[in-house]
GROMACS .gro file of C-alpha atoms in nm:
model
  276
    1MET     CA    1   5.591  -2.128   0.524
    2LEU     CA    2   5.312  -2.154   0.782
    3ASP     CA    3   5.370  -2.056   1.144
    4ALA     CA    4   5.111  -2.277   1.313
    5HIS     CA    5   5.146  -2.119   1.658
    6GLN     CA    6   5.174  -1.750   1.744
    7HIS     CA    7   5.002  -1.503   1.977
    8PHE     CA    8   4.889  -1.141   1.995
    9TRP     CA    9   4.777  -0.968   2.312
   10LYS     CA   10   4.691  -0.633   2.464
   11VAL     CA   11   4.792  -0.617   2.831
   12SER     CA   12   4.523  -0.366   2.929
   13ARG     CA   13   4.255  -0.623   2.841
   14GLY     CA   14   4.341  -0.777   3.178
   15ASP     CA   15   4.239  -1.141   3.136
   16TYR     CA   16   4.582  -1.302   3.091
   17GLY     CA   17   4.595  -1.489   3.419
   18TRP     CA   18   4.951  -1.612   3.367
   19MET     CA   19   5.098  -1.270   3.285
   20SER     CA   20   5.267  -1.043   3.539
   21PRO     CA   21   5.503  -0.741   3.527
   22GLU     CA   22   5.787  -0.976   3.628
   23LEU     CA   23   5.773  -1.122   3.276
   24THR     CA   24   5.936  -0.805   3.150
   25ALA     CA   25   5.993  -0.916   2.791
   26LEU     CA   26   5.629  -1.017   2.749
   27TYR     CA   27   5.451  -0.755   2.958
   28ARG     CA   28   5.364  -0.528   2.669
   29ASP     CA   29   5.131  -0.529   2.373
   30PHE     CA   30   5.217  -0.749   2.074
   31GLY     CA   31   5.032  -0.694   1.747
   32THR     CA   32   5.041  -0.751   1.375
   33GLU     CA   33   5.280  -0.463   1.313
   34ASP     CA   34   5.537  -0.630   1.539
   35LEU     CA   35   5.520  -0.970   1.372
   36GLU     CA   36   5.483  -0.886   1.005
   37PRO     CA   37   5.844  -0.776   0.939
   38LEU     CA   38   5.975  -1.079   1.129
   39MET     CA   39   5.761  -1.310   0.917
   40ARG     CA   40   5.879  -1.146   0.600
   41ALA     CA   41   6.244  -1.193   0.701
   42SER     CA   42   6.186  -1.564   0.775
   43GLY     CA   43   5.977  -1.647   0.468
   44ILE     CA   44   5.652  -1.704   0.660
   45THR     CA   45   5.335  -1.606   0.472
   46GLN     CA   46   5.056  -1.743   0.695
   47THR     CA   47   5.001  -1.794   1.067
   48VAL     CA   48   4.767  -1.964   1.311
   49LEU     CA   49   4.677  -1.725   1.593
   50VAL     CA   50   4.634  -1.908   1.924
   51GLN     CA   51   4.450  -1.801   2.240
   52ALA     CA   52   4.641  -1.686   2.548
   53ALA     CA   53   4.356  -1.618   2.795
   54GLU     CA   54   4.080  -1.835   2.936
   55THR     CA   55   3.795  -1.611   2.817
   56GLU     CA   56   3.568  -1.593   2.517
   57ALA     CA   57   3.632  -1.218   2.521
   58GLU     CA   58   3.992  -1.284   2.419
   59THR     CA   59   3.876  -1.518   2.144
   60GLU     CA   60   3.658  -1.237   2.011
   61PHE     CA   61   3.958  -1.002   2.029
   62LEU     CA   62   4.163  -1.247   1.821
   63LEU     CA   63   3.885  -1.305   1.567
   64ASP     CA   64   3.860  -0.929   1.518
   65ILE     CA   65   4.235  -0.914   1.445
   66ALA     CA   66   4.209  -1.209   1.207
   67ALA     CA   67   3.924  -1.046   1.016
   68LYS     CA   68   4.149  -0.748   0.944
   69THR     CA   69   4.474  -0.937   0.882
   70ASN     CA   70   4.536  -1.132   0.562
   71PHE     CA   71   4.828  -1.334   0.695
   72VAL     CA   72   4.628  -1.477   0.989
   73ALA     CA   73   4.479  -1.788   0.833
   74GLY     CA   74   4.279  -1.887   1.139
   75VAL     CA   75   4.224  -1.856   1.515
   76VAL     CA   76   4.245  -2.130   1.777
   77GLY     CA   77   4.018  -1.998   2.051
   78TRP     CA   78   3.895  -2.085   2.400
   79ILE     CA   79   3.562  -2.212   2.531
   80ASP     CA   80   3.486  -2.327   2.886
   81MET     CA   81   3.486  -2.706   2.856
   82LEU     CA   82   3.321  -2.747   3.197
   83ALA     CA   83   3.021  -2.530   3.107
   84SER     CA   84   2.678  -2.686   3.061
   85ASP     CA   85   2.630  -2.501   2.731
   86PHE     CA   86   2.967  -2.605   2.585
   87ALA     CA   87   2.816  -2.779   2.281
   88ALA     CA   88   2.614  -2.469   2.191
   89ARG     CA   89   2.917  -2.243   2.227
   90LEU     CA   90   3.121  -2.480   2.012
   91ASP     CA   91   2.856  -2.463   1.741
   92HIS     CA   92   2.852  -2.084   1.771
   93TYR     CA   93   3.224  -2.050   1.711
   94ALA     CA   94   3.239  -2.320   1.444
   95ALA     CA   95   3.018  -2.091   1.234
   96ARG     CA   96   3.249  -1.790   1.274
   97PRO     CA   97   3.486  -1.693   0.990
   98LYS     CA   98   3.849  -1.783   1.062
   99TRP     CA   99   3.767  -1.977   1.381
  100ILE     CA  100   3.951  -2.303   1.319
  101GLY     CA  101   3.994  -2.476   1.653
  102LEU     CA  102   3.989  -2.489   2.030
  103ARG     CA  103   4.249  -2.487   2.307
  104PRO     CA  104   4.183  -2.525   2.679
  105MET     CA  105   4.480  -2.414   2.891
  106LEU     CA  106   4.524  -2.748   3.065
  107GLN     CA  107   4.876  -2.656   3.177
  108GLU     CA  108   4.720  -2.404   3.419
  109HIS     CA  109   4.516  -2.674   3.596
  110ASP     CA  110   4.556  -2.991   3.797
  111PRO     CA  111   4.575  -3.306   3.580
  112ALA     CA  112   4.260  -3.427   3.758
  113LEU     CA  113   4.062  -3.185   3.540
  114ILE     CA  114   4.124  -3.412   3.241
  115ALA     CA  115   3.928  -3.691   3.410
  116ASP     CA  116   3.635  -3.463   3.503
  117PRO     CA  117   3.316  -3.606   3.345
  118ARG     CA  118   3.223  -3.259   3.217
  119PHE     CA  119   3.558  -3.224   3.041
  120ARG     CA  120   3.529  -3.573   2.892
  121ALA     CA  121   3.177  -3.500   2.767
  122SER     CA  122   3.295  -3.180   2.602
  123LEU     CA  123   3.593  -3.361   2.452
  124ALA     CA  124   3.350  -3.609   2.298
  125GLU     CA  125   3.157  -3.319   2.143
  126VAL     CA  126   3.482  -3.187   1.994
  127ALA     CA  127   3.555  -3.529   1.845
  128LEU     CA  128   3.202  -3.562   1.710
  129ARG     CA  129   3.242  -3.239   1.513
  130GLY     CA  130   3.600  -3.309   1.402
  131THR     CA  131   3.710  -2.975   1.548
  132PRO     CA  132   4.089  -2.925   1.563
  133PHE     CA  133   4.192  -2.944   1.928
  134ASP     CA  134   4.520  -2.811   2.069
  135VAL     CA  135   4.660  -3.001   2.368
  136LEU     CA  136   4.851  -2.766   2.602
  137THR     CA  137   5.011  -2.968   2.881
  138PHE     CA  138   5.312  -3.012   3.101
  139PRO     CA  139   5.468  -3.359   3.132
  140ARG     CA  140   5.275  -3.423   3.456
  141HIS     CA  141   4.950  -3.411   3.254
  142LEU     CA  142   5.054  -3.674   3.001
  143PRO     CA  143   4.925  -3.994   3.170
  144ALA     CA  144   4.578  -3.841   3.212
  145MET     CA  145   4.587  -3.696   2.861
  146VAL     CA  146   4.685  -4.028   2.705
  147GLU     CA  147   4.392  -4.194   2.882
  148ALA     CA  148   4.150  -3.921   2.767
  149LEU     CA  149   4.266  -3.937   2.407
  150GLN     CA  150   4.243  -4.316   2.397
  151ALA     CA  151   3.889  -4.290   2.537
  152THR     CA  152   3.786  -4.034   2.272
  153PRO     CA  153   3.830  -4.199   1.933
  154GLY     CA  154   3.829  -3.971   1.634
  155LEU     CA  155   3.956  -3.664   1.819
  156HIS     CA  156   4.143  -3.439   1.573
  157ALA     CA  157   4.418  -3.319   1.807
  158ILE     CA  158   4.766  -3.170   1.811
  159LEU     CA  159   5.014  -3.152   2.101
  160ASP     CA  160   5.158  -2.805   2.165
  161HIS     CA  161   5.524  -2.743   2.251
  162ILE     CA  162   5.607  -3.117   2.278
  163SER     CA  163   5.438  -3.091   2.623
  164LYS     CA  164   5.705  -2.856   2.762
  165PRO     CA  165   5.967  -3.095   2.903
  166ASP     CA  166   6.255  -2.956   3.108
  167MET     CA  167   6.529  -2.929   2.847
  168THR     CA  168   6.799  -2.787   3.074
  169GLY     CA  169   6.921  -3.144   3.131
  170PRO     CA  170   6.896  -3.489   2.972
  171VAL     CA  171   6.575  -3.641   2.841
  172ASP     CA  172   6.340  -3.738   3.125
  173ALA     CA  173   6.220  -4.098   3.103
  174GLU     CA  174   5.863  -4.022   3.214
  175TRP     CA  175   5.822  -3.746   2.953
  176ALA     CA  176   5.967  -3.978   2.686
  177ALA     CA  177   5.723  -4.254   2.783
  178GLY     CA  178   5.434  -4.008   2.770
  179ILE     CA  179   5.534  -3.886   2.424
  180ARG     CA  180   5.565  -4.239   2.289
  181ALA     CA  181   5.223  -4.326   2.434
  182LEU     CA  182   5.066  -4.015   2.281
  183ALA     CA  183   5.218  -4.098   1.944
  184THR     CA  184   5.024  -4.426   1.936
  185VAL     CA  185   4.696  -4.230   1.927
  186PRO     CA  186   4.579  -4.237   1.563
  187GLY     CA  187   4.603  -3.901   1.390
  188LEU     CA  188   4.751  -3.709   1.682
  189HIS     CA  189   4.993  -3.444   1.556
  190CYS     CA  190   5.272  -3.262   1.742
  191LYS     CA  191   5.394  -2.904   1.714
  192ILE     CA  192   5.766  -2.844   1.706
  193SER     CA  193   5.728  -2.525   1.906
  194GLY     CA  194   5.803  -2.373   2.245
  195LEU     CA  195   6.150  -2.526   2.256
  196VAL     CA  196   6.386  -2.246   2.358
  197THR     CA  197   6.186  -2.133   2.659
  198GLU     CA  198   6.218  -2.480   2.816
  199ALA     CA  199   6.592  -2.515   2.749
  200GLY     CA  200   6.723  -2.225   2.956
  201ALA     CA  201   6.860  -1.883   2.869
  202ASP     CA  202   7.187  -2.048   2.765
  203TRP     CA  203   7.014  -2.297   2.532
  204THR     CA  204   7.201  -2.452   2.243
  205PRO     CA  205   7.077  -2.657   1.945
  206ASP     CA  206   7.266  -2.958   2.077
  207ARG     CA  207   7.085  -2.936   2.413
  208ILE     CA  208   6.745  -2.938   2.240
  209ARG     CA  209   6.830  -3.190   1.967
  210PRO     CA  210   6.767  -3.514   2.168
  211PHE     CA  211   6.415  -3.400   2.255
  212VAL     CA  212   6.326  -3.312   1.897
  213THR     CA  213   6.481  -3.637   1.771
  214LEU     CA  214   6.272  -3.843   2.014
  215VAL     CA  215   5.951  -3.663   1.913
  216ALA     CA  216   6.035  -3.701   1.545
  217GLU     CA  217   6.098  -4.075   1.585
  218ALA     CA  218   5.775  -4.119   1.782
  219PHE     CA  219   5.539  -3.923   1.556
  220GLY     CA  220   5.707  -3.942   1.217
  221PRO     CA  221   5.742  -3.643   0.983
  222GLU     CA  222   5.384  -3.654   0.851
  223ARG     CA  223   5.250  -3.556   1.195
  224LEU     CA  224   5.501  -3.282   1.282
  225VAL     CA  225   5.403  -2.915   1.249
  226PHE     CA  226   5.621  -2.605   1.297
  227GLY     CA  227   5.518  -2.318   1.522
  228SER     CA  228   5.724  -2.024   1.646
  229ASP     CA  229   5.538  -1.959   1.975
  230TRP     CA  230   5.613  -1.590   1.918
  231PRO     CA  231   5.624  -1.371   2.124
  232VAL     CA  232   5.664  -1.615   2.415
  233CYS     CA  233   5.983  -1.738   2.246
  234THR     CA  234   6.139  -1.393   2.296
  235LEU     CA  235   6.202  -1.487   2.658
  236ALA     CA  236   6.498  -1.687   2.523
  237ALA     CA  237   6.545  -1.618   2.149
  238SER     CA  238   6.444  -1.402   1.858
  239HIS     CA  239   6.181  -1.503   1.605
  240GLY     CA  240   6.455  -1.560   1.346
  241GLN     CA  241   6.657  -1.779   1.581
  242VAL     CA  242   6.352  -1.998   1.648
  243VAL     CA  243   6.284  -2.048   1.278
  244ASP     CA  244   6.650  -2.124   1.211
  245LEU     CA  245   6.659  -2.370   1.504
  246ALA     CA  246   6.369  -2.570   1.362
  247ARG     CA  247   6.526  -2.573   1.018
  248ASP     CA  248   6.859  -2.686   1.165
  249LEU     CA  249   6.729  -2.963   1.391
  250LEU     CA  250   6.468  -3.102   1.154
  251GLY     CA  251   6.676  -3.042   0.841
  252SER     CA  252   6.940  -3.276   0.983
  253LEU     CA  253   6.675  -3.551   0.997
  254TYR     CA  254   6.470  -3.498   0.682
  255ALA     CA  255   6.503  -3.419   0.313
  256PRO     CA  256   6.382  -3.083   0.173
  257GLU     CA  257   6.054  -3.223   0.042
  258THR     CA  258   5.976  -3.367   0.387
  259MET     CA  259   6.070  -3.037   0.549
  260GLN     CA  260   5.814  -2.866   0.325
  261GLY     CA  261   5.550  -3.077   0.495
  262ILE     CA  262   5.663  -2.990   0.846
  263MET     CA  263   5.712  -2.621   0.778
  264GLN     CA  264   5.385  -2.573   0.590
  265ASP     CA  265   5.178  -2.853   0.439
  266ASN     CA  266   5.113  -3.062   0.752
  267GLY     CA  267   4.982  -2.759   0.942
  268LEU     CA  268   4.759  -2.653   0.655
  269ARG     CA  269   4.618  -3.004   0.636
  270PHE     CA  270   4.567  -3.038   1.012
  271TYR     CA  271   4.382  -2.708   1.046
  272ARG     CA  272   4.208  -2.752   0.708
  273LEU     CA  273   4.347  -2.430   0.569
  274LYS     CA  274   4.415  -2.324   0.213
  275LYS     CA  275   4.764  -2.232   0.101
  276ASP     CA  276   4.801  -1.857   0.062
   0.00000   0.00000   0.00000
């Protein structure tokens, strides 16, 4: 199995703008020694390590971990997409071993950022190079993101965490419309990740199921990719529970050979990785 979305961090680095002591479960260091036994128990052999801070310094921190860690297949890093030298920085990282993609933290910003001419120009550079691009949004960003994706043909992109809908209640019509619109963008993939943290501390598989079913129907199994979102998921569930949840919800929709795609092959193909 491939876990296409996990994080490591060191709190003392000090550039995690979203992190505070109030997030007790997350306000500590998380490293390879914490994840490796959990992976082994769940049958995961490779991971994609994803940025969690809006700095190139954190990307360098992650690349250093990846260079020393066999199970980290690649790093999705961060570059300032509003910077005048974005194209040069993109070329710089594209040449780095184990750097496999880019993620701006759009969820931390007003949706108006997505229409900024500087952002659009950088997005065009990403598309020109075929660089894998992770889309991190809340539902309020979806209309602007749909417009940006439709205006940037050829972008090799994947939606993180099904855009973080509120799953404590029924499916929201605006989120559903946004997902269906995104799914019409050729080649756009979607990570089945970040589910439990949006469904409340008392989450149940049945509460989450309608959201996963809608995403599955919209994107189809060939464009679905599993990610644990560990350790963020530990706010609501263990690593093992998250893996089992994905297997339960998706396994009720798809045959074992299709599940193999979602749990490994689709992610390897999207990020252009080799099977371990």
